[in-house]
Amino acid sequence: AVDLLLADQFGRDVRGEGLMIAIELPTEAQARQVIDDLRHRGLIAETNLLAEHVVRLSPPLTVTEDECRQALTLLQTTLTTIT
């Protein structure tokens, strides 16, 4: 769902292995805006040290399916509001 949202909105890449997800955004400013908004909503995200326009999500291994759904909803809300 996240990759389709990004493809429609930004035409960018979503990649990852298992629970680790990296979302490439057009600019570092947009990545910072997403990270700040997600933290405000209670979801921790960070940039990639080598590519600061990439938002990285890495939930704990104990994350539940319901928590993943909640995180996806927060992420979708955030991504639709960034400028």
JSON list of N, CA and C in Angstrom, two decimals:
[
{"chain": "A", "resi": 1, "resn": "ALA", "atom": "N", "xyz": [0.82, -1.20, 0.00]},
{"chain": "A", "resi": 1, "resn": "ALA", "atom": "CA", "xyz": [0.00, 0.00, 0.00]},
{"chain": "A", "resi": 1, "resn": "ALA", "atom": "C", "xyz": [0.86, 1.26, 0.00]},
{"chain": "A", "resi": 2, "resn": "VAL", "atom": "N", "xyz": [1.94, 1.26, 0.78]},
{"chain": "A", "resi": 2, "resn": "VAL", "atom": "CA", "xyz": [2.82, 2.42, 0.83]},
{"chain": "A", "resi": 2, "resn": "VAL", "atom": "C", "xyz": [3.47, 2.66, -0.52]},
{"chain": "A", "resi": 3, "resn": "ASP", "atom": "N", "xyz": [3.93, 1.59, -1.17]},
{"chain": "A", "resi": 3, "resn": "ASP", "atom": "CA", "xyz": [4.60, 1.77, -2.45]},
{"chain": "A", "resi": 3, "resn": "ASP", "atom": "C", "xyz": [3.66, 2.33, -3.52]},
{"chain": "A", "resi": 4, "resn": "LEU", "atom": "N", "xyz": [2.40, 1.92, -3.49]},
{"chain": "A", "resi": 4, "resn": "LEU", "atom": "CA", "xyz": [1.43, 2.46, -4.45]},
{"chain": "A", "resi": 4, "resn": "LEU", "atom": "C", "xyz": [1.14, 3.92, -4.18]},
{"chain": "A", "resi": 5, "resn": "LEU", "atom": "N", "xyz": [1.01, 4.29, -2.90]},
{"chain": "A", "resi": 5, "resn": "LEU", "atom": "CA", "xyz": [0.78, 5.68, -2.53]},
{"chain": "A", "resi": 5, "resn": "LEU", "atom": "C", "xyz": [1.93, 6.55, -2.99]},
{"chain": "A", "resi": 6, "resn": "LEU", "atom": "N", "xyz": [3.15, 6.10, -2.77]},
{"chain": "A", "resi": 6, "resn": "LEU", "atom": "CA", "xyz": [4.32, 6.88, -3.17]},
{"chain": "A", "resi": 6, "resn": "LEU", "atom": "C", "xyz": [4.45, 6.97, -4.68]},
{"chain": "A", "resi": 7, "resn": "ALA", "atom": "N", "xyz": [4.16, 5.89, -5.36]},
{"chain": "A", "resi": 7, "resn": "ALA", "atom": "CA", "xyz": [4.25, 5.91, -6.81]},
{"chain": "A", "resi": 7, "resn": "ALA", "atom": "C", "xyz": [3.28, 6.94, -7.38]},
{"chain": "A", "resi": 8, "resn": "ASP", "atom": "N", "xyz": [2.08, 6.99, -6.82]},
{"chain": "A", "resi": 8, "resn": "ASP", "atom": "CA", "xyz": [1.09, 7.96, -7.29]},
{"chain": "A", "resi": 8, "resn": "ASP", "atom": "C", "xyz": [1.49, 9.39, -6.94]},
{"chain": "A", "resi": 9, "resn": "GLN", "atom": "N", "xyz": [2.01, 9.59, -5.74]},
{"chain": "A", "resi": 9, "resn": "GLN", "atom": "CA", "xyz": [2.28, 10.94, -5.26]},
{"chain": "A", "resi": 9, "resn": "GLN", "atom": "C", "xyz": [3.65, 11.47, -5.67]},
{"chain": "A", "resi": 10, "resn": "PHE", "atom": "N", "xyz": [4.67, 10.64, -5.61]},
{"chain": "A", "resi": 10, "resn": "PHE", "atom": "CA", "xyz": [6.02, 11.12, -5.84]},
{"chain": "A", "resi": 10, "resn": "PHE", "atom": "C", "xyz": [6.77, 10.41, -6.95]},
{"chain": "A", "resi": 11, "resn": "GLY", "atom": "N", "xyz": [6.31, 9.24, -7.36]},
{"chain": "A", "resi": 11, "resn": "GLY", "atom": "CA", "xyz": [7.05, 8.47, -8.34]},
{"chain": "A", "resi": 11, "resn": "GLY", "atom": "C", "xyz": [8.39, 7.99, -7.80]},
{"chain": "A", "resi": 12, "resn": "ARG", "atom": "N", "xyz": [8.44, 7.68, -6.52]},
{"chain": "A", "resi": 12, "resn": "ARG", "atom": "CA", "xyz": [9.69, 7.27, -5.87]},
{"chain": "A", "resi": 12, "resn": "ARG", "atom": "C", "xyz": [9.64, 5.82, -5.45]},
{"chain": "A", "resi": 13, "resn": "ASP", "atom": "N", "xyz": [10.75, 5.37, -4.87]},
{"chain": "A", "resi": 13, "resn": "ASP", "atom": "CA", "xyz": [10.97, 3.96, -4.56]},
{"chain": "A", "resi": 13, "resn": "ASP", "atom": "C", "xyz": [10.69, 3.64, -3.10]},
{"chain": "A", "resi": 14, "resn": "VAL", "atom": "N", "xyz": [10.14, 2.47, -2.87]},
{"chain": "A", "resi": 14, "resn": "VAL", "atom": "CA", "xyz": [10.01, 1.90, -1.53]},
{"chain": "A", "resi": 14, "resn": "VAL", "atom": "C", "xyz": [10.70, 0.56, -1.58]},
{"chain": "A", "resi": 15, "resn": "ARG", "atom": "N", "xyz": [11.60, 0.33, -0.63]},
{"chain": "A", "resi": 15, "resn": "ARG", "atom": "CA", "xyz": [12.34, -0.94, -0.64]},
{"chain": "A", "resi": 15, "resn": "ARG", "atom": "C", "xyz": [12.56, -1.40, 0.79]},
{"chain": "A", "resi": 16, "resn": "GLY", "atom": "N", "xyz": [12.94, -2.66, 0.92]},
{"chain": "A", "resi": 16, "resn": "GLY", "atom": "CA", "xyz": [13.23, -3.16, 2.25]},
{"chain": "A", "resi": 16, "resn": "GLY", "atom": "C", "xyz": [13.28, -4.67, 2.29]},
{"chain": "A", "resi": 17, "resn": "GLU", "atom": "N", "xyz": [13.66, -5.14, 3.46]},
{"chain": "A", "resi": 17, "resn": "GLU", "atom": "CA", "xyz": [13.72, -6.58, 3.75]},
{"chain": "A", "resi": 17, "resn": "GLU", "atom": "C", "xyz": [12.95, -6.81, 5.03]},
{"chain": "A", "resi": 18, "resn": "GLY", "atom": "N", "xyz": [12.01, -7.74, 5.00]},
{"chain": "A", "resi": 18, "resn": "GLY", "atom": "CA", "xyz": [11.25, -8.03, 6.20]},
{"chain": "A", "resi": 18, "resn": "GLY", "atom": "C", "xyz": [10.51, -6.80, 6.70]},
{"chain": "A", "resi": 19, "resn": "LEU", "atom": "N", "xyz": [10.72, -6.45, 7.96]},
{"chain": "A", "resi": 19, "resn": "LEU", "atom": "CA", "xyz": [10.04, -5.31, 8.55]},
{"chain": "A", "resi": 19, "resn": "LEU", "atom": "C", "xyz": [10.76, -3.98, 8.29]},
{"chain": "A", "resi": 20, "resn": "MET", "atom": "N", "xyz": [11.98, -4.03, 7.83]},
{"chain": "A", "resi": 20, "resn": "MET", "atom": "CA", "xyz": [12.72, -2.79, 7.58]},
{"chain": "A", "resi": 20, "resn": "MET", "atom": "C", "xyz": [12.30, -2.21, 6.23]},
{"chain": "A", "resi": 21, "resn": "ILE", "atom": "N", "xyz": [11.88, -0.93, 6.26]},
{"chain": "A", "resi": 21, "resn": "ILE", "atom": "CA", "xyz": [11.39, -0.29, 5.05]},
{"chain": "A", "resi": 21, "resn": "ILE", "atom": "C", "xyz": [12.13, 1.03, 4.84]},
{"chain": "A", "resi": 22, "resn": "ALA", "atom": "N", "xyz": [12.50, 1.31, 3.61]},
{"chain": "A", "resi": 22, "resn": "ALA", "atom": "CA", "xyz": [13.10, 2.59, 3.25]},
{"chain": "A", "resi": 22, "resn": "ALA", "atom": "C", "xyz": [12.22, 3.24, 2.18]},
{"chain": "A", "resi": 23, "resn": "ILE", "atom": "N", "xyz": [11.89, 4.50, 2.40]},
{"chain": "A", "resi": 23, "resn": "ILE", "atom": "CA", "xyz": [11.03, 5.24, 1.49]},
{"chain": "A", "resi": 23, "resn": "ILE", "atom": "C", "xyz": [11.82, 6.42, 0.94]},
{"chain": "A", "resi": 24, "resn": "GLU", "atom": "N", "xyz": [12.06, 6.41, -0.35]},
{"chain": "A", "resi": 24, "resn": "GLU", "atom": "CA", "xyz": [12.81, 7.49, -0.98]},
{"chain": "A", "resi": 24, "resn": "GLU", "atom": "C", "xyz": [11.88, 8.63, -1.33]},
{"chain": "A", "resi": 25, "resn": "LEU", "atom": "N", "xyz": [12.20, 9.83, -0.84]},
{"chain": "A", "resi": 25, "resn": "LEU", "atom": "CA", "xyz": [11.42, 11.02, -1.15]},
{"chain": "A", "resi": 25, "resn": "LEU", "atom": "C", "xyz": [12.25, 11.95, -2.03]},
{"chain": "A", "resi": 26, "resn": "PRO", "atom": "N", "xyz": [11.61, 12.89, -2.70]},
{"chain": "A", "resi": 26, "resn": "PRO", "atom": "CA", "xyz": [12.36, 13.76, -3.61]},
{"chain": "A", "resi": 26, "resn": "PRO", "atom": "C", "xyz": [13.43, 14.63, -2.94]},
{"chain": "A", "resi": 27, "resn": "THR", "atom": "N", "xyz": [13.17, 15.11, -1.71]},
{"chain": "A", "resi": 27, "resn": "THR", "atom": "CA", "xyz": [14.13, 16.02, -1.09]},
{"chain": "A", "resi": 27, "resn": "THR", "atom": "C", "xyz": [14.37, 15.66, 0.38]},
{"chain": "A", "resi": 28, "resn": "GLU", "atom": "N", "xyz": [15.49, 16.13, 0.89]},
{"chain": "A", "resi": 28, "resn": "GLU", "atom": "CA", "xyz": [15.81, 15.95, 2.31]},
{"chain": "A", "resi": 28, "resn": "GLU", "atom": "C", "xyz": [14.79, 16.68, 3.18]},
{"chain": "A", "resi": 29, "resn": "ALA", "atom": "N", "xyz": [14.34, 17.84, 2.73]},
{"chain": "A", "resi": 29, "resn": "ALA", "atom": "CA", "xyz": [13.35, 18.62, 3.49]},
{"chain": "A", "resi": 29, "resn": "ALA", "atom": "C", "xyz": [12.05, 17.84, 3.66]},
{"chain": "A", "resi": 30, "resn": "GLN", "atom": "N", "xyz": [11.61, 17.16, 2.60]},
{"chain": "A", "resi": 30, "resn": "GLN", "atom": "CA", "xyz": [10.40, 16.36, 2.70]},
{"chain": "A", "resi": 30, "resn": "GLN", "atom": "C", "xyz": [10.60, 15.17, 3.62]},
{"chain": "A", "resi": 31, "resn": "ALA", "atom": "N", "xyz": [11.76, 14.56, 3.56]},
{"chain": "A", "resi": 31, "resn": "ALA", "atom": "CA", "xyz": [12.05, 13.44, 4.46]},
{"chain": "A", "resi": 31, "resn": "ALA", "atom": "C", "xyz": [12.02, 13.92, 5.91]},
{"chain": "A", "resi": 32, "resn": "ARG", "atom": "N", "xyz": [12.62, 15.06, 6.19]},
{"chain": "A", "resi": 32, "resn": "ARG", "atom": "CA", "xyz": [12.62, 15.62, 7.54]},
{"chain": "A", "resi": 32, "resn": "ARG", "atom": "C", "xyz": [11.19, 15.93, 8.00]},
{"chain": "A", "resi": 33, "resn": "GLN", "atom": "N", "xyz": [10.38, 16.46, 7.08]},
{"chain": "A", "resi": 33, "resn": "GLN", "atom": "CA", "xyz": [8.98, 16.78, 7.39]},
{"chain": "A", "resi": 33, "resn": "GLN", "atom": "C", "xyz": [8.21, 15.50, 7.75]},
{"chain": "A", "resi": 34, "resn": "VAL", "atom": "N", "xyz": [8.42, 14.44, 6.98]},
{"chain": "A", "resi": 34, "resn": "VAL", "atom": "CA", "xyz": [7.76, 13.16, 7.27]},
{"chain": "A", "resi": 34, "resn": "VAL", "atom": "C", "xyz": [8.19, 12.63, 8.63]},
{"chain": "A", "resi": 35, "resn": "ILE", "atom": "N", "xyz": [9.49, 12.65, 8.90]},
{"chain": "A", "resi": 35, "resn": "ILE", "atom": "CA", "xyz": [10.00, 12.13, 10.17]},
{"chain": "A", "resi": 35, "resn": "ILE", "atom": "C", "xyz": [9.45, 12.93, 11.34]},
{"chain": "A", "resi": 36, "resn": "ASP", "atom": "N", "xyz": [9.45, 14.25, 11.22]},
{"chain": "A", "resi": 36, "resn": "ASP", "atom": "CA", "xyz": [8.94, 15.09, 12.31]},
{"chain": "A", "resi": 36, "resn": "ASP", "atom": "C", "xyz": [7.44, 14.83, 12.54]},
{"chain": "A", "resi": 37, "resn": "ASP", "atom": "N", "xyz": [6.69, 14.73, 11.45]},
{"chain": "A", "resi": 37, "resn": "ASP", "atom": "CA", "xyz": [5.25, 14.50, 11.59]},
{"chain": "A", "resi": 37, "resn": "ASP", "atom": "C", "xyz": [4.97, 13.13, 12.19]},
{"chain": "A", "resi": 38, "resn": "LEU", "atom": "N", "xyz": [5.70, 12.11, 11.75]},
{"chain": "A", "resi": 38, "resn": "LEU", "atom": "CA", "xyz": [5.50, 10.77, 12.30]},
{"chain": "A", "resi": 38, "resn": "LEU", "atom": "C", "xyz": [5.83, 10.74, 13.79]},
{"chain": "A", "resi": 39, "resn": "ARG", "atom": "N", "xyz": [6.91, 11.39, 14.18]},
{"chain": "A", "resi": 39, "resn": "ARG", "atom": "CA", "xyz": [7.25, 11.44, 15.62]},
{"chain": "A", "resi": 39, "resn": "ARG", "atom": "C", "xyz": [6.16, 12.14, 16.41]},
{"chain": "A", "resi": 40, "resn": "HIS", "atom": "N", "xyz": [5.61, 13.21, 15.84]},
{"chain": "A", "resi": 40, "resn": "HIS", "atom": "CA", "xyz": [4.51, 13.92, 16.51]},
{"chain": "A", "resi": 40, "resn": "HIS", "atom": "C", "xyz": [3.30, 13.00, 16.69]},
{"chain": "A", "resi": 41, "resn": "ARG", "atom": "N", "xyz": [3.12, 12.09, 15.76]},
{"chain": "A", "resi": 41, "resn": "ARG", "atom": "CA", "xyz": [1.99, 11.14, 15.82]},
{"chain": "A", "resi": 41, "resn": "ARG", "atom": "C", "xyz": [2.33, 9.86, 16.60]},
{"chain": "A", "resi": 42, "resn": "GLY", "atom": "N", "xyz": [3.57, 9.76, 17.08]},
{"chain": "A", "resi": 42, "resn": "GLY", "atom": "CA", "xyz": [3.95, 8.61, 17.92]},
{"chain": "A", "resi": 42, "resn": "GLY", "atom": "C", "xyz": [4.66, 7.48, 17.21]},
{"chain": "A", "resi": 43, "resn": "LEU", "atom": "N", "xyz": [5.11, 7.71, 15.98]},
{"chain": "A", "resi": 43, "resn": "LEU", "atom": "CA", "xyz": [5.81, 6.67, 15.22]},
{"chain": "A", "resi": 43, "resn": "LEU", "atom": "C", "xyz": [7.24, 7.13, 14.96]},
{"chain": "A", "resi": 44, "resn": "ILE", "atom": "N", "xyz": [8.21, 6.33, 15.35]},
{"chain": "A", "resi": 44, "resn": "ILE", "atom": "CA", "xyz": [9.61, 6.71, 15.20]},
{"chain": "A", "resi": 44, "resn": "ILE", "atom": "C", "xyz": [10.11, 6.29, 13.82]},
{"chain": "A", "resi": 45, "resn": "ALA", "atom": "N", "xyz": [10.71, 7.26, 13.14]},
{"chain": "A", "resi": 45, "resn": "ALA", "atom": "CA", "xyz": [11.35, 7.03, 11.84]},
{"chain": "A", "resi": 45, "resn": "ALA", "atom": "C", "xyz": [12.64, 7.83, 11.84]},
{"chain": "A", "resi": 46, "resn": "GLU", "atom": "N", "xyz": [13.52, 7.51, 10.90]},
{"chain": "A", "resi": 46, "resn": "GLU", "atom": "CA", "xyz": [14.79, 8.24, 10.80]},
{"chain": "A", "resi": 46, "resn": "GLU", "atom": "C", "xyz": [15.24, 8.28, 9.36]},
{"chain": "A", "resi": 47, "resn": "THR", "atom": "N", "xyz": [16.23, 9.13, 9.11]},
{"chain": "A", "resi": 47, "resn": "THR", "atom": "CA", "xyz": [16.78, 9.18, 7.76]},
{"chain": "A", "resi": 47, "resn": "THR", "atom": "C", "xyz": [17.90, 8.16, 7.64]},
{"chain": "A", "resi": 48, "resn": "ASN", "atom": "N", "xyz": [18.27, 7.89, 6.42]},
{"chain": "A", "resi": 48, "resn": "ASN", "atom": "CA", "xyz": [19.41, 7.06, 6.14]},
{"chain": "A", "resi": 48, "resn": "ASN", "atom": "C", "xyz": [20.64, 7.97, 6.17]},
{"chain": "A", "resi": 49, "resn": "LEU", "atom": "N", "xyz": [21.66, 7.60, 6.90]},
{"chain": "A", "resi": 49, "resn": "LEU", "atom": "CA", "xyz": [22.84, 8.47, 7.05]},
{"chain": "A", "resi": 49, "resn": "LEU", "atom": "C", "xyz": [23.53, 8.78, 5.73]},
{"chain": "A", "resi": 50, "resn": "LEU", "atom": "N", "xyz": [23.45, 7.89, 4.78]},
{"chain": "A", "resi": 50, "resn": "LEU", "atom": "CA", "xyz": [24.12, 8.10, 3.49]},
{"chain": "A", "resi": 50, "resn": "LEU", "atom": "C", "xyz": [23.22, 8.77, 2.46]},
{"chain": "A", "resi": 51, "resn": "ALA", "atom": "N", "xyz": [21.93, 8.74, 2.70]},
{"chain": "A", "resi": 51, "resn": "ALA", "atom": "CA", "xyz": [20.96, 9.35, 1.78]},
{"chain": "A", "resi": 51, "resn": "ALA", "atom": "C", "xyz": [19.86, 9.98, 2.61]},
{"chain": "A", "resi": 52, "resn": "GLU", "atom": "N", "xyz": [20.03, 11.26, 2.94]},
{"chain": "A", "resi": 52, "resn": "GLU", "atom": "CA", "xyz": [19.11, 11.90, 3.88]},
{"chain": "A", "resi": 52, "resn": "GLU", "atom": "C", "xyz": [17.73, 12.20, 3.30]},
{"chain": "A", "resi": 53, "resn": "HIS", "atom": "N", "xyz": [17.50, 11.86, 2.05]},
{"chain": "A", "resi": 53, "resn": "HIS", "atom": "CA", "xyz": [16.17, 11.99, 1.46]},
{"chain": "A", "resi": 53, "resn": "HIS", "atom": "C", "xyz": [15.39, 10.67, 1.57]},
{"chain": "A", "resi": 54, "resn": "VAL", "atom": "N", "xyz": [15.96, 9.71, 2.27]},
{"chain": "A", "resi": 54, "resn": "VAL", "atom": "CA", "xyz": [15.33, 8.41, 2.46]},
{"chain": "A", "resi": 54, "resn": "VAL", "atom": "C", "xyz": [14.87, 8.27, 3.91]},
{"chain": "A", "resi": 55, "resn": "VAL", "atom": "N", "xyz": [13.59, 7.97, 4.09]},
{"chain": "A", "resi": 55, "resn": "VAL", "atom": "CA", "xyz": [13.01, 7.75, 5.42]},
{"chain": "A", "resi": 55, "resn": "VAL", "atom": "C", "xyz": [13.07, 6.26, 5.70]},
{"chain": "A", "resi": 56, "resn": "ARG", "atom": "N", "xyz": [13.56, 5.93, 6.88]},
{"chain": "A", "resi": 56, "resn": "ARG", "atom": "CA", "xyz": [13.73, 4.52, 7.25]},
{"chain": "A", "resi": 56, "resn": "ARG", "atom": "C", "xyz": [12.82, 4.18, 8.42]},
{"chain": "A", "resi": 57, "resn": "LEU", "atom": "N", "xyz": [12.09, 3.09, 8.29]},
{"chain": "A", "resi": 57, "resn": "LEU", "atom": "CA", "xyz": [11.25, 2.54, 9.36]},
{"chain": "A", "resi": 57, "resn": "LEU", "atom": "C", "xyz": [11.76, 1.16, 9.71]},
{"chain": "A", "resi": 58, "resn": "SER", "atom": "N", "xyz": [11.94, 0.91, 10.99]},
{"chain": "A", "resi": 58, "resn": "SER", "atom": "CA", "xyz": [12.47, -0.37, 11.44]},
{"chain": "A", "resi": 58, "resn": "SER", "atom": "C", "xyz": [11.79, -0.75, 12.75]},
{"chain": "A", "resi": 59, "resn": "PRO", "atom": "N", "xyz": [10.61, -1.36, 12.67]},
{"chain": "A", "resi": 59, "resn": "PRO", "atom": "CA", "xyz": [9.87, -1.69, 13.89]},
{"chain": "A", "resi": 59, "resn": "PRO", "atom": "C", "xyz": [10.53, -2.85, 14.65]},
{"chain": "A", "resi": 60, "resn": "PRO", "atom": "N", "xyz": [10.21, -2.97, 15.94]},
{"chain": "A", "resi": 60, "resn": "PRO", "atom": "CA", "xyz": [10.76, -4.08, 16.71]},
{"chain": "A", "resi": 60, "resn": "PRO", "atom": "C", "xyz": [10.18, -5.42, 16.22]},
{"chain": "A", "resi": 61, "resn": "LEU", "atom": "N", "xyz": [10.89, -6.48, 16.48]},
{"chain": "A", "resi": 61, "resn": "LEU", "atom": "CA", "xyz": [10.43, -7.80, 16.06]},
{"chain": "A", "resi": 61, "resn": "LEU", "atom": "C", "xyz": [9.14, -8.22, 16.77]},
{"chain": "A", "resi": 62, "resn": "THR", "atom": "N", "xyz": [8.81, -7.56, 17.87]},
{"chain": "A", "resi": 62, "resn": "THR", "atom": "CA", "xyz": [7.61, -7.91, 18.63]},
{"chain": "A", "resi": 62, "resn": "THR", "atom": "C", "xyz": [6.38, -7.14, 18.16]},
{"chain": "A", "resi": 63, "resn": "VAL", "atom": "N", "xyz": [6.50, -6.38, 17.07]},
{"chain": "A", "resi": 63, "resn": "VAL", "atom": "CA", "xyz": [5.38, -5.59, 16.58]},
{"chain": "A", "resi": 63, "resn": "VAL", "atom": "C", "xyz": [4.23, -6.52, 16.17]},
{"chain": "A", "resi": 64, "resn": "THR", "atom": "N", "xyz": [3.01, -6.09, 16.48]},
{"chain": "A", "resi": 64, "resn": "THR", "atom": "CA", "xyz": [1.83, -6.90, 16.14]},
{"chain": "A", "resi": 64, "resn": "THR", "atom": "C", "xyz": [1.28, -6.47, 14.77]},
{"chain": "A", "resi": 65, "resn": "GLU", "atom": "N", "xyz": [0.43, -7.30, 14.23]},
{"chain": "A", "resi": 65, "resn": "GLU", "atom": "CA", "xyz": [-0.20, -6.97, 12.95]},
{"chain": "A", "resi": 65, "resn": "GLU", "atom": "C", "xyz": [-1.04, -5.70, 13.08]},
{"chain": "A", "resi": 66, "resn": "ASP", "atom": "N", "xyz": [-1.75, -5.55, 14.20]},
{"chain": "A", "resi": 66, "resn": "ASP", "atom": "CA", "xyz": [-2.56, -4.36, 14.43]},
{"chain": "A", "resi": 66, "resn": "ASP", "atom": "C", "xyz": [-1.68, -3.11, 14.50]},
{"chain": "A", "resi": 67, "resn": "GLU", "atom": "N", "xyz": [-0.53, -3.21, 15.16]},
{"chain": "A", "resi": 67, "resn": "GLU", "atom": "CA", "xyz": [0.39, -2.07, 15.24]},
{"chain": "A", "resi": 67, "resn": "GLU", "atom": "C", "xyz": [0.93, -1.71, 13.85]},
{"chain": "A", "resi": 68, "resn": "CYS", "atom": "N", "xyz": [1.17, -2.71, 13.02]},
{"chain": "A", "resi": 68, "resn": "CYS", "atom": "CA", "xyz": [1.62, -2.45, 11.64]},
{"chain": "A", "resi": 68, "resn": "CYS", "atom": "C", "xyz": [0.54, -1.71, 10.86]},
{"chain": "A", "resi": 69, "resn": "ARG", "atom": "N", "xyz": [-0.70, -2.11, 11.05]},
{"chain": "A", "resi": 69, "resn": "ARG", "atom": "CA", "xyz": [-1.81, -1.42, 10.36]},
{"chain": "A", "resi": 69, "resn": "ARG", "atom": "C", "xyz": [-1.93, 0.03, 10.83]},
{"chain": "A", "resi": 70, "resn": "GLN", "atom": "N", "xyz": [-1.78, 0.24, 12.14]},
{"chain": "A", "resi": 70, "resn": "GLN", "atom": "CA", "xyz": [-1.84, 1.60, 12.69]},
{"chain": "A", "resi": 70, "resn": "GLN", "atom": "C", "xyz": [-0.69, 2.45, 12.13]},
{"chain": "A", "resi": 71, "resn": "ALA", "atom": "N", "xyz": [0.49, 1.87, 12.06]},
{"chain": "A", "resi": 71, "resn": "ALA", "atom": "CA", "xyz": [1.65, 2.58, 11.53]},
{"chain": "A", "resi": 71, "resn": "ALA", "atom": "C", "xyz": [1.44, 2.93, 10.06]},
{"chain": "A", "resi": 72, "resn": "LEU", "atom": "N", "xyz": [0.88, 2.02, 9.29]},
{"chain": "A", "resi": 72, "resn": "LEU", "atom": "CA", "xyz": [0.61, 2.27, 7.88]},
{"chain": "A", "resi": 72, "resn": "LEU", "atom": "C", "xyz": [-0.39, 3.41, 7.72]},
{"chain": "A", "resi": 73, "resn": "THR", "atom": "N", "xyz": [-1.41, 3.43, 8.55]},
{"chain": "A", "resi": 73, "resn": "THR", "atom": "CA", "xyz": [-2.39, 4.52, 8.51]},
{"chain": "A", "resi": 73, "resn": "THR", "atom": "C", "xyz": [-1.72, 5.86, 8.82]},
{"chain": "A", "resi": 74, "resn": "LEU", "atom": "N", "xyz": [-0.88, 5.90, 9.84]},
{"chain": "A", "resi": 74, "resn": "LEU", "atom": "CA", "xyz": [-0.15, 7.13, 10.18]},
{"chain": "A", "resi": 74, "resn": "LEU", "atom": "C", "xyz": [0.75, 7.56, 9.03]},
{"chain": "A", "resi": 75, "resn": "LEU", "atom": "N", "xyz": [1.43, 6.60, 8.43]},
{"chain": "A", "resi": 75, "resn": "LEU", "atom": "CA", "xyz": [2.33, 6.90, 7.33]},
{"chain": "A", "resi": 75, "resn": "LEU", "atom": "C", "xyz": [1.56, 7.44, 6.12]},
{"chain": "A", "resi": 76, "resn": "GLN", "atom": "N", "xyz": [0.45, 6.82, 5.80]},
{"chain": "A", "resi": 76, "resn": "GLN", "atom": "CA", "xyz": [-0.36, 7.29, 4.67]},
{"chain": "A", "resi": 76, "resn": "GLN", "atom": "C", "xyz": [-0.86, 8.70, 4.92]},
{"chain": "A", "resi": 77, "resn": "THR", "atom": "N", "xyz": [-1.35, 8.97, 6.13]},
{"chain": "A", "resi": 77, "resn": "THR", "atom": "CA", "xyz": [-1.82, 10.31, 6.48]},
{"chain": "A", "resi": 77, "resn": "THR", "atom": "C", "xyz": [-0.71, 11.33, 6.34]},
{"chain": "A", "resi": 78, "resn": "THR", "atom": "N", "xyz": [0.46, 10.98, 6.85]},
{"chain": "A", "resi": 78, "resn": "THR", "atom": "CA", "xyz": [1.60, 11.89, 6.78]},
{"chain": "A", "resi": 78, "resn": "THR", "atom": "C", "xyz": [2.05, 12.14, 5.36]},
{"chain": "A", "resi": 79, "resn": "LEU", "atom": "N", "xyz": [2.15, 11.10, 4.56]},
{"chain": "A", "resi": 79, "resn": "LEU", "atom": "CA", "xyz": [2.64, 11.26, 3.19]},
{"chain": "A", "resi": 79, "resn": "LEU", "atom": "C", "xyz": [1.69, 12.09, 2.33]},
{"chain": "A", "resi": 80, "resn": "THR", "atom": "N", "xyz": [0.41, 12.06, 2.63]},
{"chain": "A", "resi": 80, "resn": "THR", "atom": "CA", "xyz": [-0.53, 12.84, 1.83]},
{"chain": "A", "resi": 80, "resn": "THR", "atom": "C", "xyz": [-0.54, 14.32, 2.22]},
{"chain": "A", "resi": 81, "resn": "THR", "atom": "N", "xyz": [0.11, 14.66, 3.34]},
{"chain": "A", "resi": 81, "resn": "THR", "atom": "CA", "xyz": [0.10, 16.05, 3.78]},
{"chain": "A", "resi": 81, "resn": "THR", "atom": "C", "xyz": [1.41, 16.78, 3.57]},
{"chain": "A", "resi": 82, "resn": "ILE", "atom": "N", "xyz": [2.46, 16.10, 3.14]},
{"chain": "A", "resi": 82, "resn": "ILE", "atom": "CA", "xyz": [3.75, 16.78, 3.00]},
{"chain": "A", "resi": 82, "resn": "ILE", "atom": "C", "xyz": [3.77, 17.63, 1.72]},
{"chain": "A", "resi": 83, "resn": "THR", "atom": "N", "xyz": [4.60, 18.68, 1.76]},
{"chain": "A", "resi": 83, "resn": "THR", "atom": "CA", "xyz": [4.66, 19.58, 0.61]},
{"chain": "A", "resi": 83, "resn": "THR", "atom": "C", "xyz": [6.01, 19.50, -0.06]}
]
